[in-house]
C-alpha positions as CSV (number, residue, x, y, z in Angstrom):
1,A,1.9,-19.5,1.2
2,M,2.6,-16.5,2.6
3,Y,1.7,-12.6,1.9
4,I,3.1,-9.9,1.7
5,G,2.0,-5.6,1.7
6,I,4.2,-2.7,0.6
7,A,2.9,0.2,2.0
8,G,4.1,4.1,1.8
9,N,3.3,7.7,0.5
10,I,3.3,8.8,-2.9
11,G,7.0,8.2,-4.4
12,S,8.1,6.1,-1.1
13,G,9.7,3.3,-3.7
14,K,7.3,1.5,-2.9
15,T,6.8,-0.3,-6.3
16,T,10.5,-0.1,-6.5
17,L,11.2,-2.7,-3.5
18,T,8.1,-5.0,-4.1
19,R,9.9,-5.2,-7.8
20,M,13.4,-6.1,-6.3
21,L,12.3,-8.3,-2.8
22,A,10.7,-10.8,-5.7
23,E,13.7,-10.7,-7.9
24,H,16.1,-10.7,-4.0
25,Y,14.0,-13.9,-2.7
26,G,12.0,-15.7,-5.7
27,W,8.4,-13.9,-4.6
28,T,5.7,-13.2,-7.1
29,P,5.7,-9.5,-7.1
30,K,1.8,-7.9,-7.9
31,F,1.4,-4.5,-8.5
32,E,-1.2,-1.7,-8.4
33,S,-3.1,-3.0,-11.3
34,V,-2.6,-0.2,-14.7
35,T,-5.9,-0.8,-16.3
36,F,-8.0,1.9,-17.5
37,N,-10.3,3.8,-15.7
38,P,-13.3,4.6,-17.7
39,Y,-14.0,7.4,-14.9
40,L,-10.7,8.8,-14.7
41,E,-11.4,11.3,-17.7
42,D,-14.8,12.8,-15.9
43,Y,-13.7,12.1,-12.9
44,Y,-10.9,15.3,-13.2
45,S,-13.6,17.2,-15.0
46,D,-16.3,16.8,-12.1
47,I,-14.4,15.0,-8.5
48,P,-17.1,15.9,-6.8
49,R,-19.5,14.0,-8.9
50,W,-16.9,11.2,-9.9
51,S,-15.3,10.0,-6.8
52,Y,-17.6,7.7,-5.4
53,N,-17.6,5.7,-8.6
54,L,-14.2,5.9,-9.0
55,E,-13.5,5.0,-5.8
56,T,-15.7,1.9,-6.4
57,Y,-14.4,0.7,-9.7
58,F,-10.6,0.3,-8.0
59,L,-12.1,-1.5,-5.2
60,A,-13.8,-3.5,-7.8
61,Q,-10.6,-4.2,-9.4
62,R,-8.5,-4.3,-5.9
63,F,-10.6,-6.7,-5.1
64,K,-9.5,-8.7,-7.9
65,D,-6.1,-8.7,-6.8
66,V,-7.2,-9.9,-3.5
67,L,-8.3,-12.6,-4.4
68,E,-6.2,-13.7,-6.4
69,I,-3.9,-13.6,-4.1
70,S,-5.4,-16.0,-1.7
71,R,-6.0,-18.6,-3.7
72,S,-2.5,-18.5,-5.1
73,N,0.7,-20.7,-3.8
74,D,3.7,-18.2,-4.0
75,V,4.7,-16.1,-1.4
76,I,3.3,-12.5,-3.2
77,V,4.8,-9.3,-2.5
78,Q,2.5,-6.8,-3.2
79,D,3.0,-3.3,-4.0
80,R,-0.2,-1.5,-2.4
81,T,-2.9,-3.7,-0.4
82,L,-6.7,-3.1,-0.4
83,A,-6.3,-1.5,2.9
84,E,-4.2,1.2,1.9
85,G,-5.9,2.3,-0.9
86,V,-9.4,2.9,1.1
87,H,-7.8,3.6,4.6
88,I,-5.2,6.4,2.7
89,F,-6.9,7.5,0.1
90,V,-11.0,7.1,0.3
91,A,-10.9,8.1,3.7
92,N,-9.1,11.7,2.4
93,N,-11.4,11.7,-0.5
94,F,-13.7,11.1,2.1
95,A,-12.5,14.8,4.8
96,M,-11.9,17.0,1.7
97,G,-14.9,16.5,0.9
98,N,-15.4,14.6,-2.7
99,L,-17.4,11.9,-1.1
100,S,-20.6,12.6,0.6
101,E,-21.7,10.7,4.2
102,R,-23.3,8.5,2.5
103,D,-21.7,7.3,-0.9
104,Y,-18.2,6.7,1.6
105,R,-20.7,5.3,3.9
106,T,-21.8,2.5,1.1
107,Y,-18.2,2.0,-0.1
108,M,-16.7,1.1,3.0
109,D,-19.8,-1.2,3.9
110,L,-18.9,-2.7,0.3
111,Y,-15.4,-2.9,1.7
112,E,-15.8,-4.6,4.5
113,V,-17.5,-7.8,2.9
114,M,-15.1,-7.0,0.7
115,A,-11.9,-7.7,3.5
116,S,-13.9,-10.1,5.8
117,M,-13.0,-13.0,3.0
118,V,-10.2,-12.5,2.2
119,R,-6.2,-12.7,3.4
120,E,-4.5,-9.3,5.5
121,P,-1.2,-9.8,4.5
122,D,1.8,-12.1,6.8
123,L,3.8,-8.8,7.3
124,L,3.4,-5.4,6.1
125,I,5.9,-4.3,5.3
126,Y,6.3,0.5,5.4
127,L,8.5,3.1,4.3
128,K,8.1,5.7,6.1
129,S,8.9,8.8,5.0
130,S,9.1,12.6,5.3
131,V,7.0,15.4,3.4
132,P,10.7,16.5,1.7
133,H,11.8,12.8,1.1
134,L,8.8,12.6,-0.7
135,V,9.4,15.6,-3.0
136,A,12.7,14.7,-3.9
137,Q,11.3,11.7,-5.2
138,I,8.0,12.3,-7.1
139,Q,10.6,15.6,-9.1
140,K,13.2,13.1,-9.8
141,R,10.7,10.4,-11.1
142,G,8.9,13.8,-13.1
143,R,5.3,12.1,-13.4
144,D,4.3,15.1,-15.6
145,Y,0.3,15.0,-13.2
146,E,2.0,14.4,-9.8
147,Q,4.1,17.5,-10.3
148,T,1.2,19.1,-9.6
149,M,0.5,17.7,-5.9
150,S,0.2,19.6,-2.5
151,L,3.4,19.5,0.5
152,D,-0.3,19.8,2.6
153,Y,-2.1,17.5,0.2
154,L,1.3,14.4,0.9
155,K,0.8,15.6,4.3
156,G,-1.9,15.1,4.8
157,L,-1.5,11.1,3.9
158,N,1.6,11.0,5.9
159,E,-0.5,11.0,8.9
160,R,-3.4,9.2,7.7
161,Y,-0.1,6.7,7.6
162,D,1.1,7.4,10.5
163,N,-2.4,6.7,11.5
164,W,-3.2,4.0,9.8
165,I,0.1,1.7,10.5
166,S,-0.4,2.4,14.2
167,T,-3.6,0.2,14.4
168,C,-3.2,-2.4,11.9
169,R,-3.5,-6.2,13.1
170,G,-1.0,-7.9,12.0
171,R,2.2,-7.5,11.8
172,V,4.2,-4.3,10.8
173,L,8.1,-3.8,9.7
174,T,8.8,-0.1,9.8
175,I,11.8,1.2,7.6
176,E,12.9,4.4,8.6
177,A,13.1,5.0,3.8
178,D,14.6,9.0,4.4
179,G,18.3,7.9,4.9
180,L,17.9,5.2,1.8
181,D,18.3,5.0,-0.9
182,F,18.3,1.5,-1.8
183,Q,17.3,1.2,-5.3
184,N,21.3,2.0,-5.6
185,R,23.1,1.7,-2.5
186,P,23.5,-2.4,-2.6
187,E,24.0,-2.5,1.3
188,D,20.7,-0.2,2.0
189,F,18.7,-2.9,0.7
190,S,20.8,-4.8,3.0
191,C,20.1,-3.4,5.2
192,I,15.5,-4.3,4.5
193,T,16.5,-7.3,3.9
194,D,18.4,-8.2,7.4
195,R,15.5,-6.7,8.9
196,I,12.9,-8.8,6.7
197,D,15.4,-12.4,7.5
198,A,14.6,-11.6,10.9
199,E,10.7,-10.7,10.8
200,L,10.1,-13.7,8.4
201,F,12.5,-15.9,9.1
202,G,14.5,-15.1,13.1
203,L,14.0,-16.7,15.9
204,F,10.4,-16.6,17.7
205,P,10.1,-18.0,21.0
206,S,8.9,-21.6,21.4
207,E,6.5,-23.2,23.4
208,G,8.3,-23.8,26.5
209,P,11.2,-25.5,26.7
210,A,13.2,-25.7,23.3
211,E,13.8,-29.9,22.4
212,N,17.6,-28.6,23.2
213,D,17.3,-27.3,25.8
214,R,16.1,-30.6,28.1
């Protein structure tokens, strides 16, 4: 069984691409858990007080997802991985002062233990987008709670994505998403699937001479 992760900033098109790839290849999609988070209301009324609780709840939900993936025999394509949630959003909350140092350390201890027990994606597909592209997408989909996000916030997240991707240990396929409209232009979607095909099913250098070379 293979495990593919889709990574990218808010508005980069992760969820759409996950759905389209699942349909195209017959893979099983795994979307972010939309279960009601019991801390959400408190969190928005007092972010520093409730950040640790909210993030730990999210971590527990994500861990359940990744355990399920580890036990599955299907090819799974996942919208936002466990590591992404932690290294981008939790790290950002800590940097913004919403998590205390001791809470952040406790959280990271918990995360490291969980991460050691589950498999990493066989391939991580990173949708890399500029801030103007993200803003256009966010405005287009018109979710009320997203409209108040600042450009600085998105820019900060983008920098974290670039740093995280550059230090990822596994296989990463970076797709420059700015010029692509893969949802509406089949040729743009084909560009992506061609690169995935090459990455997953292409010719790999074999050990020693190939059979037909002898």
